[in-house]
Each structure stands twice: as structure tokens, then as C-alpha cells.
Short mmCIF file of N, CA and C in Angstrom, two decimals:
data_model
loop_
_atom_site.label_atom_id
_atom_site.label_comp_id
_atom_site.label_asym_id
_atom_site.label_seq_id
_atom_site.Cartn_x
_atom_site.Cartn_y
_atom_site.Cartn_z
N MET A 1 0.82 -1.20 0.00
CA MET A 1 0.00 0.00 0.00
C MET A 1 0.87 1.26 0.00
N VAL A 2 1.91 1.28 0.80
CA VAL A 2 2.78 2.45 0.88
C VAL A 2 3.46 2.71 -0.46
N GLN A 3 3.90 1.65 -1.14
CA GLN A 3 4.54 1.83 -2.44
C GLN A 3 3.59 2.51 -3.42
N ASN A 4 2.33 2.11 -3.41
CA ASN A 4 1.34 2.69 -4.30
C ASN A 4 1.16 4.17 -3.98
N ARG A 5 1.11 4.51 -2.70
CA ARG A 5 0.96 5.90 -2.27
C ARG A 5 2.17 6.72 -2.72
N GLU A 6 3.36 6.15 -2.60
CA GLU A 6 4.57 6.86 -3.02
C GLU A 6 4.54 7.13 -4.52
N PHE A 7 4.06 6.15 -5.29
CA PHE A 7 3.96 6.33 -6.74
C PHE A 7 2.99 7.44 -7.07
N LEU A 8 1.83 7.46 -6.39
CA LEU A 8 0.84 8.50 -6.65
C LEU A 8 1.39 9.87 -6.28
N THR A 9 2.11 9.95 -5.18
CA THR A 9 2.70 11.21 -4.75
C THR A 9 3.72 11.69 -5.78
N GLU A 10 4.58 10.78 -6.22
CA GLU A 10 5.59 11.12 -7.22
C GLU A 10 4.92 11.58 -8.51
N LYS A 11 3.90 10.84 -8.94
CA LYS A 11 3.19 11.17 -10.16
C LYS A 11 2.53 12.55 -10.04
N ALA A 12 1.91 12.81 -8.90
CA ALA A 12 1.27 14.11 -8.68
C ALA A 12 2.30 15.24 -8.67
N CYS A 13 3.42 15.01 -8.04
CA CYS A 13 4.47 16.04 -7.97
C CYS A 13 5.01 16.38 -9.35
N LYS A 14 5.12 15.38 -10.21
CA LYS A 14 5.64 15.62 -11.55
C LYS A 14 4.68 16.49 -12.38
N ASN A 15 3.41 16.50 -12.00
CA ASN A 15 2.41 17.26 -12.75
C ASN A 15 2.20 18.68 -12.24
N ILE A 16 2.93 19.06 -11.20
CA ILE A 16 2.79 20.42 -10.65
C ILE A 16 3.47 21.41 -11.59
N LYS A 17 2.75 22.47 -11.90
CA LYS A 17 3.30 23.53 -12.74
C LYS A 17 3.33 24.82 -11.92
N ILE A 18 4.47 25.45 -11.86
CA ILE A 18 4.60 26.72 -11.15
C ILE A 18 4.13 27.83 -12.09
N LEU A 19 3.09 28.52 -11.68
CA LEU A 19 2.52 29.58 -12.50
C LEU A 19 3.14 30.94 -12.20
N ASP A 20 3.54 31.12 -10.94
CA ASP A 20 4.07 32.42 -10.54
C ASP A 20 4.97 32.22 -9.32
N GLU A 21 6.07 32.91 -9.29
CA GLU A 21 6.95 32.85 -8.12
C GLU A 21 6.95 34.21 -7.46
N GLN A 22 6.92 34.19 -6.15
CA GLN A 22 6.93 35.44 -5.39
C GLN A 22 7.97 35.31 -4.28
N GLU A 23 8.64 36.40 -4.01
CA GLU A 23 9.57 36.40 -2.88
C GLU A 23 8.80 36.81 -1.64
N LEU A 24 9.04 36.10 -0.55
CA LEU A 24 8.35 36.38 0.70
C LEU A 24 9.34 36.88 1.74
N SER A 25 8.88 37.82 2.52
CA SER A 25 9.71 38.26 3.64
C SER A 25 9.73 37.15 4.68
N GLU A 26 10.66 37.21 5.58
CA GLU A 26 10.75 36.21 6.64
C GLU A 26 9.47 36.22 7.48
N ASP A 27 8.93 37.41 7.71
CA ASP A 27 7.70 37.54 8.49
C ASP A 27 6.52 36.87 7.77
N ASP A 28 6.39 37.14 6.46
CA ASP A 28 5.32 36.51 5.69
C ASP A 28 5.47 35.00 5.68
N ARG A 29 6.68 34.56 5.54
CA ARG A 29 6.97 33.12 5.53
C ARG A 29 6.56 32.48 6.86
N ASN A 30 6.89 33.15 7.95
CA ASN A 30 6.53 32.63 9.28
C ASN A 30 5.02 32.61 9.47
N LYS A 31 4.33 33.63 8.96
CA LYS A 31 2.87 33.67 9.06
C LYS A 31 2.25 32.52 8.27
N LEU A 32 2.77 32.25 7.08
CA LEU A 32 2.26 31.14 6.28
C LEU A 32 2.51 29.80 6.96
N LYS A 33 3.67 29.65 7.58
CA LYS A 33 3.97 28.42 8.30
C LYS A 33 3.00 28.24 9.47
N GLN A 34 2.74 29.34 10.19
CA GLN A 34 1.83 29.28 11.33
C GLN A 34 0.41 28.92 10.86
N GLU A 35 -0.04 29.54 9.78
CA GLU A 35 -1.37 29.24 9.24
C GLU A 35 -1.45 27.79 8.78
N SER A 36 -0.39 27.31 8.14
CA SER A 36 -0.34 25.93 7.68
C SER A 36 -0.44 24.97 8.86
N GLU A 37 0.27 25.26 9.93
CA GLU A 37 0.25 24.40 11.12
C GLU A 37 -1.13 24.41 11.76
N MET A 38 -1.78 25.57 11.79
CA MET A 38 -3.13 25.65 12.34
C MET A 38 -4.09 24.80 11.51
N ASN A 39 -3.98 24.90 10.18
CA ASN A 39 -4.84 24.11 9.29
C ASN A 39 -4.59 22.62 9.47
N ARG A 40 -3.32 22.26 9.64
CA ARG A 40 -2.97 20.86 9.86
C ARG A 40 -3.59 20.36 11.16
N SER A 41 -3.48 21.17 12.21
CA SER A 41 -4.04 20.79 13.51
C SER A 41 -5.56 20.64 13.43
N LYS A 42 -6.22 21.54 12.71
CA LYS A 42 -7.67 21.44 12.53
C LYS A 42 -8.02 20.16 11.78
N GLY A 43 -7.26 19.85 10.75
CA GLY A 43 -7.50 18.63 9.98
C GLY A 43 -7.35 17.38 10.83
N ILE A 44 -6.34 17.36 11.68
CA ILE A 44 -6.13 16.21 12.57
C ILE A 44 -7.29 16.10 13.54
N ALA A 45 -7.74 17.23 14.09
CA ALA A 45 -8.87 17.21 15.03
C ALA A 45 -10.13 16.69 14.34
N ILE A 46 -10.37 17.13 13.13
CA ILE A 46 -11.54 16.66 12.39
C ILE A 46 -11.44 15.16 12.13
N ALA A 47 -10.25 14.69 11.80
CA ALA A 47 -10.05 13.26 11.55
C ALA A 47 -10.35 12.45 12.81
N TYR A 48 -9.93 12.94 13.98
CA TYR A 48 -10.22 12.24 15.23
C TYR A 48 -11.72 12.18 15.49
N VAL A 49 -12.42 13.29 15.26
CA VAL A 49 -13.87 13.32 15.48
C VAL A 49 -14.56 12.35 14.52
N LEU A 50 -14.17 12.38 13.26
CA LEU A 50 -14.78 11.47 12.29
C LEU A 50 -14.52 10.02 12.65
N ASP A 51 -13.32 9.73 13.11
CA ASP A 51 -12.98 8.37 13.53
C ASP A 51 -13.85 7.95 14.71
N TRP A 52 -14.00 8.85 15.69
CA TRP A 52 -14.82 8.56 16.86
C TRP A 52 -16.28 8.33 16.44
N LEU A 53 -16.79 9.18 15.56
CA LEU A 53 -18.17 9.01 15.09
C LEU A 53 -18.35 7.68 14.37
N TYR A 54 -17.41 7.34 13.53
CA TYR A 54 -17.46 6.09 12.79
C TYR A 54 -17.46 4.89 13.74
N LEU A 55 -16.56 4.91 14.71
CA LEU A 55 -16.48 3.80 15.67
C LEU A 55 -17.73 3.72 16.53
N SER A 56 -18.27 4.89 16.89
CA SER A 56 -19.50 4.91 17.69
C SER A 56 -20.67 4.34 16.88
N LEU A 57 -20.75 4.70 15.62
CA LEU A 57 -21.80 4.17 14.76
C LEU A 57 -21.67 2.66 14.61
N LEU A 58 -20.46 2.18 14.42
CA LEU A 58 -20.24 0.74 14.32
C LEU A 58 -20.68 0.04 15.59
N ALA A 59 -20.36 0.63 16.74
CA ALA A 59 -20.74 0.02 18.02
C ALA A 59 -22.25 -0.04 18.15
N LEU A 60 -22.94 1.01 17.74
CA LEU A 60 -24.40 1.02 17.79
C LEU A 60 -25.02 -0.01 16.86
N LEU A 61 -24.43 -0.17 15.69
CA LEU A 61 -24.97 -1.11 14.73
C LEU A 61 -24.76 -2.57 15.16
N HIS A 62 -23.76 -2.81 15.97
CA HIS A 62 -23.45 -4.18 16.39
C HIS A 62 -24.04 -4.53 17.74
N LYS A 63 -24.93 -3.69 18.26
CA LYS A 63 -25.56 -4.01 19.55
C LYS A 63 -26.66 -5.01 19.36
#
């Protein structure tokens, strides 16, 4: 499974086209990193909730 995922990632990366390049100040770069980390944390939290809901539903269905 991991090999397949690596192939898809490699294939997707090869298809990326850079449309525009911009220089960022260190401050802007840090703000983007902070925003990215917040989005990542939100995504992880949502994944935990969805996992909990899924497992709870399974438990209810198997009663």
C-alpha cells in the first residue's frame, strides 16, 4: 500500500506547474507556516472526530 501511495505522490508532484513565483519576507513566511500548522491541527482534530463518530456508529450497529 505504501509503495502505491509513493507512486501517486511522485506522479502528482511531476504534474505540478509553477505559474508564478513570489519572494516572501521572513515575516510573511513565518505567518504562512503558522497558518499551515493551524490548518494541519484542525485537519487532525476533524479526523479524530470522524474516527470517533465512525467507531461509535459501528458500536451502535453491532448491539
